[in-house]
């Protein structure tokens, strides 16, 4: 591993293996974000206009089926994550992480190909969309622990924060390019075209993994996939208060502040901009995230990280609430973009402190426990937003979710002083 120039602002990209993985994941992330947009739009179209009456406590509530259908996507995605995340963490620590990623990415490509075939043949149904979404989420439960815990093996510790920032940028670049392209392709061609492109995009990250020089061994010094290995990672996460509190903050912020699933409703019923406008609006959050990510990668350090983290999540919640009441496209785009910028700042701090403070042999399991927070939160939040939106409307669901995020952030900051006092250079207790 050669050392990059000390004055490089994007030092992590000068390491060949990290650079290969970064560009491969950039293409794959773009395809995956295209798929997410396509699934949301396909579910919305299949269920648009349908109503459901719910009798509760002697009162009849008329609910929009499309909102429930979109919200249910979060439920079908979070269940596999909860079931398989800890197992994914054990495998990430007990197996070669690079080889594990090749297997999981191949599985994700197969699920995307199945979506493609079913859509082109006209056999696609809502239950099949849910089933394949759940299967893709299950694959991610094994992908994410291996992927995140592999990065510290590709760059030195002094450039880890830079690598985390760059990883955030690549994901957000994918969410900028993906939705806009997906919206155009859906309007001009067919949803199946988007699924096909996603299938092909997984080949980029698989090729990058095959070309890497890194050939790591299992990080665990002991063998075994039993309960002792699993509980070791759970106990470590729970007893390390800075990691535990950052996970709680992540979960509640994304649970209450998740507005992305409601975008088809906001675009068509509030802003009246159609599918192409939906695709453009979906780029707002990642545009804000890329701006913040580039700034963080350029600076190379963040001082008083605990205060910055808490402030960023508060801004995220407030921007979400304002987005919920905006009726002008430009304002909606700006405040939705602000949520992306604030979320990126908090994600970089959380990701860096977790990897820095966790021993290599526990990184996979620590990541898997936190994956329940950072992936379970937004997926359950989609269900919560869907239920509230079905009963009271999408704007109400988004506004109340943003305000609840702010309240939860203050409570967690008050309960865990170690989080708000974190500077970024403390040794692990």
Tab-separated table of C-alpha atoms in Angstrom:
chain	number	residue	atom	x	y	z
A	1	UNK	CA	0.000	0.000	0.000
A	2	UNK	CA	1.691	3.165	-1.174
A	3	UNK	CA	1.329	6.393	0.738
A	4	UNK	CA	-0.487	9.248	-0.997
A	5	UNK	CA	0.704	12.817	-0.877
A	6	UNK	CA	0.025	14.366	2.510
A	7	UNK	CA	-1.596	17.444	0.969
A	8	UNK	CA	-4.119	15.458	-1.069
A	9	UNK	CA	-7.710	16.429	-0.332
A	10	UNK	CA	-9.039	13.074	-1.589
A	11	UNK	CA	-6.244	10.899	-0.278
A	12	UNK	CA	-8.226	7.649	-0.054
A	13	UNK	CA	-8.720	7.563	-3.842
A	14	UNK	CA	-4.960	7.286	-4.336
A	15	UNK	CA	-5.048	3.731	-2.989
A	16	UNK	CA	-5.674	1.426	-5.962
A	17	UNK	CA	-7.944	-1.120	-4.269
A	18	UNK	CA	-10.119	1.522	-2.651
A	19	UNK	CA	-10.285	3.392	-5.948
A	20	UNK	CA	-11.421	0.250	-7.808
A	21	UNK	CA	-14.082	-0.475	-5.226
A	22	UNK	CA	-15.213	3.163	-5.174
A	23	UNK	CA	-15.795	3.439	-8.922
A	24	UNK	CA	-17.405	-0.003	-9.105
A	25	UNK	CA	-19.782	0.877	-6.299
A	26	UNK	CA	-20.533	4.236	-7.943
A	27	UNK	CA	-21.991	2.492	-10.999
A	28	UNK	CA	-23.759	-0.123	-8.910
A	29	UNK	CA	-25.235	2.482	-6.546
A	30	UNK	CA	-26.582	4.418	-9.524
A	31	UNK	CA	-28.318	1.310	-10.833
A	32	UNK	CA	-29.734	0.478	-7.409
A	33	UNK	CA	-31.152	3.974	-6.973
A	34	UNK	CA	-32.744	3.705	-10.400
A	35	UNK	CA	-34.346	0.460	-9.269
A	36	UNK	CA	-35.676	2.027	-6.051
A	37	UNK	CA	-37.357	4.815	-8.019
A	38	UNK	CA	-38.770	2.335	-10.521
A	39	UNK	CA	-40.213	0.111	-7.781
A	40	UNK	CA	-41.847	3.055	-6.002
A	41	UNK	CA	-43.386	4.314	-9.241
A	42	UNK	CA	-44.533	0.851	-10.305
A	43	UNK	CA	-46.242	0.232	-6.964
A	44	UNK	CA	-47.818	3.702	-7.102
A	45	UNK	CA	-49.149	3.110	-10.629
A	46	UNK	CA	-50.525	-0.344	-9.878
A	47	UNK	CA	-52.417	0.924	-6.821
A	48	UNK	CA	-53.265	4.500	-7.864
A	49	UNK	CA	-56.884	5.513	-7.221
A	50	UNK	CA	-57.768	2.506	-5.064
A	51	UNK	CA	-59.299	3.155	-1.633
A	52	UNK	CA	-59.630	1.063	1.499
A	53	UNK	CA	-62.122	1.571	4.326
A	54	UNK	CA	-60.999	0.832	7.869
A	55	UNK	CA	-63.503	0.706	10.751
A	56	UNK	CA	-61.821	1.537	14.052
A	57	UNK	CA	-63.579	2.316	17.341
A	58	UNK	CA	-66.876	2.704	15.515
A	59	UNK	CA	-65.462	5.239	13.018
A	60	UNK	CA	-64.825	4.639	9.337
A	61	UNK	CA	-61.521	5.806	7.865
A	62	UNK	CA	-61.007	5.939	4.090
A	63	UNK	CA	-57.365	5.229	3.330
A	64	UNK	CA	-55.451	5.640	0.087
A	65	UNK	CA	-54.156	2.244	-0.989
A	66	UNK	CA	-51.225	3.750	-2.921
A	67	UNK	CA	-49.846	5.385	0.256
A	68	UNK	CA	-50.232	2.122	2.158
A	69	UNK	CA	-48.604	0.231	-0.695
A	70	UNK	CA	-45.615	2.572	-0.781
A	71	UNK	CA	-45.276	2.488	2.989
A	72	UNK	CA	-45.413	-1.308	2.981
A	73	UNK	CA	-42.260	-1.381	0.862
A	74	UNK	CA	-40.416	-0.320	4.007
A	75	UNK	CA	-41.892	-3.202	5.982
A	76	UNK	CA	-41.003	-5.894	3.458
A	77	UNK	CA	-37.459	-4.543	3.290
A	78	UNK	CA	-36.831	-4.219	7.015
A	79	UNK	CA	-37.944	-7.730	8.000
A	80	UNK	CA	-35.078	-9.486	6.132
A	81	UNK	CA	-32.613	-6.929	7.499
A	82	UNK	CA	-33.666	-7.656	11.084
A	83	UNK	CA	-33.558	-11.413	10.469
A	84	UNK	CA	-30.236	-11.616	8.608
A	85	UNK	CA	-28.203	-8.570	9.711
A	86	UNK	CA	-26.455	-10.230	12.660
A	87	UNK	CA	-25.669	-13.315	10.594
A	88	UNK	CA	-24.221	-11.009	7.956
A	89	UNK	CA	-21.985	-9.439	10.578
A	90	UNK	CA	-20.655	-12.809	11.721
A	91	UNK	CA	-19.873	-13.831	8.148
A	92	UNK	CA	-18.123	-10.494	7.536
A	93	UNK	CA	-15.806	-11.213	10.475
A	94	UNK	CA	-15.346	-14.952	9.928
A	95	UNK	CA	-14.991	-15.050	6.134
A	96	UNK	CA	-12.951	-13.250	3.484
A	97	UNK	CA	-14.942	-10.028	3.078
A	98	UNK	CA	-14.007	-9.573	-0.568
A	99	UNK	CA	-15.194	-13.048	-1.575
A	100	UNK	CA	-18.378	-12.618	0.447
A	101	UNK	CA	-19.139	-9.402	-1.428
A	102	UNK	CA	-18.770	-11.141	-4.791
A	103	UNK	CA	-21.414	-13.677	-3.738
A	104	UNK	CA	-23.883	-11.118	-2.347
A	105	UNK	CA	-23.564	-8.793	-5.345
A	106	UNK	CA	-24.184	-11.718	-7.682
A	107	UNK	CA	-27.345	-12.568	-5.742
A	108	UNK	CA	-28.565	-8.963	-5.990
A	109	UNK	CA	-27.965	-9.019	-9.742
A	110	UNK	CA	-30.084	-12.176	-10.024
A	111	UNK	CA	-32.997	-10.549	-8.167
A	112	UNK	CA	-32.802	-7.474	-10.421
A	113	UNK	CA	-32.803	-9.718	-13.496
A	114	UNK	CA	-35.910	-11.487	-12.199
A	115	UNK	CA	-37.679	-8.125	-11.826
A	116	UNK	CA	-36.675	-7.311	-15.402
A	117	UNK	CA	-38.075	-10.516	-16.865
A	118	UNK	CA	-41.338	-10.366	-14.912
A	119	UNK	CA	-41.930	-6.742	-15.919
A	120	UNK	CA	-41.232	-7.265	-19.631
A	121	UNK	CA	-43.452	-10.353	-19.729
A	122	UNK	CA	-46.321	-8.597	-17.953
A	123	UNK	CA	-46.298	-11.090	-15.080
A	124	UNK	CA	-45.278	-8.603	-12.393
A	125	UNK	CA	-47.633	-8.155	-9.442
A	126	UNK	CA	-47.505	-6.266	-6.146
A	127	UNK	CA	-46.749	-9.461	-4.125
A	128	UNK	CA	-43.880	-10.323	-6.506
A	129	UNK	CA	-42.461	-6.796	-6.205
A	130	UNK	CA	-42.580	-7.126	-2.426
A	131	UNK	CA	-40.986	-10.583	-2.530
A	132	UNK	CA	-38.074	-9.468	-4.713
A	133	UNK	CA	-37.632	-6.273	-2.680
A	134	UNK	CA	-37.365	-8.438	0.429
A	135	UNK	CA	-34.839	-10.728	-1.259
A	136	UNK	CA	-32.705	-7.734	-2.281
A	137	UNK	CA	-32.856	-6.405	1.279
A	138	UNK	CA	-31.747	-9.812	2.574
A	139	UNK	CA	-28.724	-9.688	0.266
A	140	UNK	CA	-27.897	-6.201	1.559
A	141	UNK	CA	-27.937	-7.551	5.111
A	142	UNK	CA	-24.856	-9.561	4.130
A	143	UNK	CA	-23.364	-6.951	1.793
A	144	UNK	CA	-23.224	-3.926	4.095
A	145	UNK	CA	-21.260	-5.390	7.038
A	146	UNK	CA	-18.667	-6.861	4.675
A	147	UNK	CA	-18.480	-3.704	2.571
A	148	UNK	CA	-18.097	-1.242	5.437
A	149	UNK	CA	-15.664	-3.390	7.407
A	150	UNK	CA	-13.533	-3.979	4.294
A	151	UNK	CA	-12.753	-0.264	3.807
A	152	UNK	CA	-10.400	0.064	6.844
A	153	UNK	CA	-8.322	-2.729	5.260
A	154	UNK	CA	-7.875	-0.716	2.071
A	155	UNK	CA	-6.769	2.651	3.526
A	156	UNK	CA	-4.750	3.585	6.642
A	157	UNK	CA	-6.496	4.924	9.731
A	158	UNK	CA	-5.434	8.516	9.056
A	159	UNK	CA	-7.409	8.487	5.785
A	160	UNK	CA	-10.434	6.526	7.032
A	161	UNK	CA	-12.612	9.623	7.548
A	162	UNK	CA	-11.747	10.684	4.010
A	163	UNK	CA	-12.733	7.243	2.716
A	164	UNK	CA	-16.052	7.384	4.599
A	165	UNK	CA	-16.760	10.827	3.127
A	166	UNK	CA	-15.956	9.590	-0.373
A	167	UNK	CA	-18.202	6.561	0.100
A	168	UNK	CA	-21.008	8.891	1.111
A	169	UNK	CA	-20.362	10.953	-2.019
A	170	UNK	CA	-20.512	7.926	-4.320
A	171	UNK	CA	-23.833	6.824	-2.868
A	172	UNK	CA	-25.248	10.300	-3.249
A	173	UNK	CA	-23.923	10.635	-6.800
A	174	UNK	CA	-25.883	7.472	-7.521
A	175	UNK	CA	-29.011	8.976	-6.022
A	176	UNK	CA	-28.550	12.138	-8.096
A	177	UNK	CA	-28.027	10.393	-11.421
A	178	UNK	CA	-30.285	7.402	-10.816
A	179	UNK	CA	-33.673	9.033	-10.119
A	180	UNK	CA	-33.425	11.541	-12.968
A	181	UNK	CA	-32.419	8.880	-15.486
A	182	UNK	CA	-35.041	6.476	-14.126
A	183	UNK	CA	-37.788	9.092	-14.391
A	184	UNK	CA	-36.851	9.811	-18.018
A	185	UNK	CA	-36.646	6.117	-18.963
A	186	UNK	CA	-39.974	5.293	-17.306
A	187	UNK	CA	-41.681	8.189	-19.103
A	188	UNK	CA	-40.184	7.304	-22.500
A	189	UNK	CA	-39.917	3.515	-22.412
A	190	UNK	CA	-40.795	1.031	-19.673
A	191	UNK	CA	-39.994	0.297	-16.046
A	192	UNK	CA	-38.352	-2.931	-17.184
A	193	UNK	CA	-35.570	-0.939	-18.897
A	194	UNK	CA	-34.598	0.487	-15.531
A	195	UNK	CA	-34.476	-2.970	-13.948
A	196	UNK	CA	-32.277	-4.211	-16.811
A	197	UNK	CA	-29.774	-1.388	-16.325
A	198	UNK	CA	-29.654	-2.149	-12.596
A	199	UNK	CA	-28.898	-5.797	-13.365
A	200	UNK	CA	-25.957	-4.809	-15.575
A	201	UNK	CA	-24.635	-2.289	-13.018
A	202	UNK	CA	-23.893	-4.996	-10.459
A	203	UNK	CA	-21.243	-6.285	-12.853
A	204	UNK	CA	-19.180	-3.141	-12.199
A	205	UNK	CA	-18.659	-3.799	-8.502
A	206	UNK	CA	-18.133	-7.533	-9.073
A	207	UNK	CA	-15.406	-6.724	-11.632
A	208	UNK	CA	-13.786	-4.246	-9.224
A	209	UNK	CA	-13.677	-6.882	-6.484
A	210	UNK	CA	-12.102	-9.410	-8.858
A	211	UNK	CA	-9.402	-6.914	-9.928
A	212	UNK	CA	-8.394	-5.903	-6.383
A	213	UNK	CA	-4.934	-6.870	-5.140
A	214	UNK	CA	-6.232	-7.210	-1.585
A	215	UNK	CA	-6.714	-10.830	-0.556
A	216	UNK	CA	-7.665	-10.702	3.090
A	217	UNK	CA	-8.222	-13.513	5.521
A	218	UNK	CA	-10.974	-13.798	8.100
A	219	UNK	CA	-10.666	-11.082	10.749
A	220	UNK	CA	-11.776	-13.296	13.659
A	221	UNK	CA	-8.978	-15.022	15.510
A	222	UNK	CA	-11.332	-17.814	16.565
A	223	UNK	CA	-13.547	-19.947	14.390
A	224	UNK	CA	-17.265	-20.450	14.766
A	225	UNK	CA	-20.581	-18.947	13.772
A	226	UNK	CA	-22.475	-19.648	16.972
A	227	UNK	CA	-24.305	-17.532	19.522
A	228	UNK	CA	-21.111	-16.609	21.385
A	229	UNK	CA	-19.684	-14.909	18.310
A	230	UNK	CA	-22.964	-13.141	17.633
A	231	UNK	CA	-23.447	-11.940	21.199
A	232	UNK	CA	-19.869	-10.679	21.361
A	233	UNK	CA	-20.682	-8.102	18.692
A	234	UNK	CA	-24.022	-7.190	20.277
A	235	UNK	CA	-22.466	-6.712	23.723
A	236	UNK	CA	-19.663	-4.588	22.308
A	237	UNK	CA	-22.120	-2.266	20.568
A	238	UNK	CA	-24.375	-1.927	23.605
A	239	UNK	CA	-21.637	-1.273	26.146
A	240	UNK	CA	-19.765	1.271	23.983
A	241	UNK	CA	-22.019	4.240	24.743
A	242	UNK	CA	-20.774	6.484	21.937
A	243	UNK	CA	-21.574	3.805	19.332
A	244	UNK	CA	-24.883	2.848	20.975
A	245	UNK	CA	-26.123	6.439	21.290
A	246	UNK	CA	-25.149	7.277	17.710
A	247	UNK	CA	-27.148	4.240	16.600
A	248	UNK	CA	-30.208	5.380	18.533
A	249	UNK	CA	-29.913	8.842	17.017
A	250	UNK	CA	-29.656	7.317	13.550
A	251	UNK	CA	-32.691	5.082	14.069
A	252	UNK	CA	-35.129	7.681	15.388
A	253	UNK	CA	-34.055	10.364	12.907
A	254	UNK	CA	-34.586	8.077	9.922
A	255	UNK	CA	-37.721	6.506	11.402
A	256	UNK	CA	-39.581	9.774	11.855
A	257	UNK	CA	-37.858	11.830	9.158
A	258	UNK	CA	-38.174	9.378	6.266
A	259	UNK	CA	-40.015	11.322	3.530
A	260	UNK	CA	-38.557	9.747	0.404
A	261	UNK	CA	-41.258	7.097	-0.008
A	262	UNK	CA	-43.935	9.784	-0.193
A	263	UNK	CA	-42.274	11.503	-3.174
A	264	UNK	CA	-44.619	10.036	-5.832
A	265	UNK	CA	-47.586	11.474	-3.917
A	266	UNK	CA	-45.885	14.850	-3.317
A	267	UNK	CA	-44.835	15.107	-6.973
A	268	UNK	CA	-48.205	14.204	-8.480
A	269	UNK	CA	-50.766	15.443	-5.960
A	270	UNK	CA	-49.089	18.429	-4.261
A	271	UNK	CA	-46.623	19.797	-6.836
A	272	UNK	CA	-48.355	18.460	-9.990
A	273	UNK	CA	-45.089	17.698	-11.830
A	274	UNK	CA	-45.673	14.081	-12.956
A	275	UNK	CA	-43.174	11.243	-13.262
A	276	UNK	CA	-40.344	13.342	-14.752
A	277	UNK	CA	-40.759	15.930	-11.991
A	278	UNK	CA	-40.784	13.049	-9.508
A	279	UNK	CA	-37.425	11.898	-10.841
A	280	UNK	CA	-35.984	15.415	-10.606
A	281	UNK	CA	-37.322	15.965	-7.080
A	282	UNK	CA	-35.749	12.683	-6.011
A	283	UNK	CA	-32.330	14.135	-6.909
A	284	UNK	CA	-32.647	17.007	-4.407
A	285	UNK	CA	-31.598	15.028	-1.355
A	286	UNK	CA	-28.501	13.518	-2.986
A	287	UNK	CA	-27.494	16.878	-4.514
A	288	UNK	CA	-27.401	18.339	-1.015
A	289	UNK	CA	-25.559	15.265	0.202
A	290	UNK	CA	-22.880	15.503	-2.480
A	291	UNK	CA	-22.251	19.177	-1.704
A	292	UNK	CA	-21.824	18.330	1.977
A	293	UNK	CA	-19.762	15.218	1.221
A	294	UNK	CA	-17.338	17.049	-1.063
A	295	UNK	CA	-16.934	19.774	1.566
A	296	UNK	CA	-16.160	17.210	4.269
A	297	UNK	CA	-13.749	15.263	2.062
A	298	UNK	CA	-12.011	18.533	1.156
A	299	UNK	CA	-11.628	19.612	4.781
A	300	UNK	CA	-10.343	16.195	5.892
A	301	UNK	CA	-11.343	16.809	9.538
A	302	UNK	CA	-14.314	17.826	11.664
A	303	UNK	CA	-13.846	19.465	15.051
A	304	UNK	CA	-16.274	19.050	17.979
A	305	UNK	CA	-17.874	16.135	16.178
A	306	UNK	CA	-20.534	15.433	18.805
A	307	UNK	CA	-21.985	18.936	18.613
A	308	UNK	CA	-21.802	18.924	14.816
A	309	UNK	CA	-23.554	15.539	14.686
A	310	UNK	CA	-26.444	16.630	16.904
A	311	UNK	CA	-26.818	19.965	15.094
A	312	UNK	CA	-26.902	18.194	11.732
A	313	UNK	CA	-29.724	15.887	12.810
A	314	UNK	CA	-31.743	18.820	14.182
A	315	UNK	CA	-31.354	20.607	10.831
A	316	UNK	CA	-32.410	17.391	9.104
A	317	UNK	CA	-35.633	17.261	11.118
A	318	UNK	CA	-36.499	20.935	10.652
A	319	UNK	CA	-35.809	20.812	6.898
A	320	UNK	CA	-38.023	17.722	6.615
A	321	UNK	CA	-40.880	19.558	8.344
A	322	UNK	CA	-40.593	22.583	6.038
A	323	UNK	CA	-40.439	20.271	3.008
A	324	UNK	CA	-43.737	18.793	4.123
A	325	UNK	CA	-45.576	22.127	3.959
A	326	UNK	CA	-43.930	23.500	0.797
A	327	UNK	CA	-46.166	23.756	-2.275
A	328	UNK	CA	-43.674	25.405	-4.657
A	329	UNK	CA	-41.314	23.047	-6.479
A	330	UNK	CA	-38.196	25.191	-5.951
A	331	UNK	CA	-38.782	25.393	-2.180
A	332	UNK	CA	-39.520	21.672	-1.972
A	333	UNK	CA	-36.306	20.936	-3.862
A	334	UNK	CA	-34.207	23.219	-1.632
A	335	UNK	CA	-35.421	21.887	1.715
A	336	UNK	CA	-35.358	18.276	0.568
A	337	UNK	CA	-31.791	18.946	-0.563
A	338	UNK	CA	-30.985	20.394	2.859
A	339	UNK	CA	-32.065	17.109	4.477
A	340	UNK	CA	-29.514	15.318	2.299
A	341	UNK	CA	-26.712	17.685	3.285
A	342	UNK	CA	-27.464	17.389	7.004
A	343	UNK	CA	-27.825	13.605	6.820
A	344	UNK	CA	-24.444	13.276	5.097
A	345	UNK	CA	-22.664	15.262	7.805
A	346	UNK	CA	-24.140	13.019	10.506
A	347	UNK	CA	-23.488	9.835	8.483
A	348	UNK	CA	-19.797	10.636	7.974
A	349	UNK	CA	-19.266	11.333	11.675
A	350	UNK	CA	-21.172	8.220	12.744
A	351	UNK	CA	-19.433	5.985	10.202
A	352	UNK	CA	-15.960	7.217	11.083
A	353	UNK	CA	-16.296	6.962	14.847
A	354	UNK	CA	-17.743	3.438	14.613
A	355	UNK	CA	-14.963	2.092	12.413
A	356	UNK	CA	-12.207	3.923	14.296
A	357	UNK	CA	-13.330	2.795	17.748
A	358	UNK	CA	-14.033	-0.834	16.828
A	359	UNK	CA	-11.341	-3.566	16.646
A	360	UNK	CA	-10.972	-5.137	13.192
A	361	UNK	CA	-12.213	-8.542	14.367
A	362	UNK	CA	-15.494	-6.971	15.557
A	363	UNK	CA	-16.166	-4.498	12.744
A	364	UNK	CA	-18.478	-6.757	10.769
A	365	UNK	CA	-20.653	-7.594	13.758
A	366	UNK	CA	-20.690	-4.010	15.019
A	367	UNK	CA	-21.765	-2.844	11.568
A	368	UNK	CA	-24.498	-5.487	11.423
A	369	UNK	CA	-25.978	-4.369	14.744
A	370	UNK	CA	-25.940	-0.751	13.614
A	371	UNK	CA	-27.403	-1.785	10.263
A	372	UNK	CA	-30.609	-2.592	12.111
A	373	UNK	CA	-30.587	1.091	13.100
A	374	UNK	CA	-29.459	2.808	9.894
A	375	UNK	CA	-31.424	0.556	7.535
A	376	UNK	CA	-34.250	-0.530	9.821
A	377	UNK	CA	-35.049	3.052	10.810
A	378	UNK	CA	-35.846	4.383	7.330
A	379	UNK	CA	-37.604	1.195	6.227
A	380	UNK	CA	-39.892	1.147	9.275
A	381	UNK	CA	-40.217	4.899	8.821
A	382	UNK	CA	-41.609	4.296	5.344
A	383	UNK	CA	-44.342	2.133	6.863
A	384	UNK	CA	-45.067	4.726	9.562
A	385	UNK	CA	-45.186	7.507	6.963
A	386	UNK	CA	-47.430	5.413	4.719
A	387	UNK	CA	-49.930	4.726	7.498
A	388	UNK	CA	-50.048	8.361	8.650
A	389	UNK	CA	-50.222	9.628	5.061
A	390	UNK	CA	-53.042	7.211	4.216
A	391	UNK	CA	-55.112	8.569	7.107
A	392	UNK	CA	-54.130	12.260	7.217
A	393	UNK	CA	-52.265	12.993	3.977
A	394	UNK	CA	-48.607	12.968	2.960
A	395	UNK	CA	-47.822	16.572	4.056
A	396	UNK	CA	-49.065	15.879	7.600
A	397	UNK	CA	-46.976	12.688	7.797
A	398	UNK	CA	-43.820	14.483	6.673
A	399	UNK	CA	-44.231	17.551	8.914
A	400	UNK	CA	-44.970	15.582	12.089
A	401	UNK	CA	-42.125	13.199	11.303
A	402	UNK	CA	-39.648	16.045	10.989
A	403	UNK	CA	-40.729	17.617	14.283
A	404	UNK	CA	-40.573	14.239	16.049
A	405	UNK	CA	-36.993	13.881	14.796
A	406	UNK	CA	-36.018	17.147	16.479
A	407	UNK	CA	-37.611	16.103	19.783
A	408	UNK	CA	-35.871	12.711	19.765
A	409	UNK	CA	-32.511	14.324	18.984
A	410	UNK	CA	-32.734	16.615	22.014
A	411	UNK	CA	-33.718	13.684	24.245
A	412	UNK	CA	-30.808	11.497	23.092
A	413	UNK	CA	-28.309	14.362	23.384
A	414	UNK	CA	-29.518	14.979	26.953
A	415	UNK	CA	-29.456	11.268	27.885
A	416	UNK	CA	-25.949	10.570	26.503
A	417	UNK	CA	-23.459	13.355	27.313
A	418	UNK	CA	-20.663	11.203	25.815
A	419	UNK	CA	-22.242	11.813	22.413
A	420	UNK	CA	-22.566	15.588	22.614
A	421	UNK	CA	-19.084	15.902	24.186
A	422	UNK	CA	-17.360	13.739	21.557
A	423	UNK	CA	-14.469	15.598	19.903
A	424	UNK	CA	-13.320	13.013	17.372
A	425	UNK	CA	-9.915	12.121	18.747
A	426	UNK	CA	-10.769	10.335	21.991
A	427	UNK	CA	-9.295	6.876	22.617
A	428	UNK	CA	-11.678	3.991	23.180
A	429	UNK	CA	-12.487	3.295	26.841
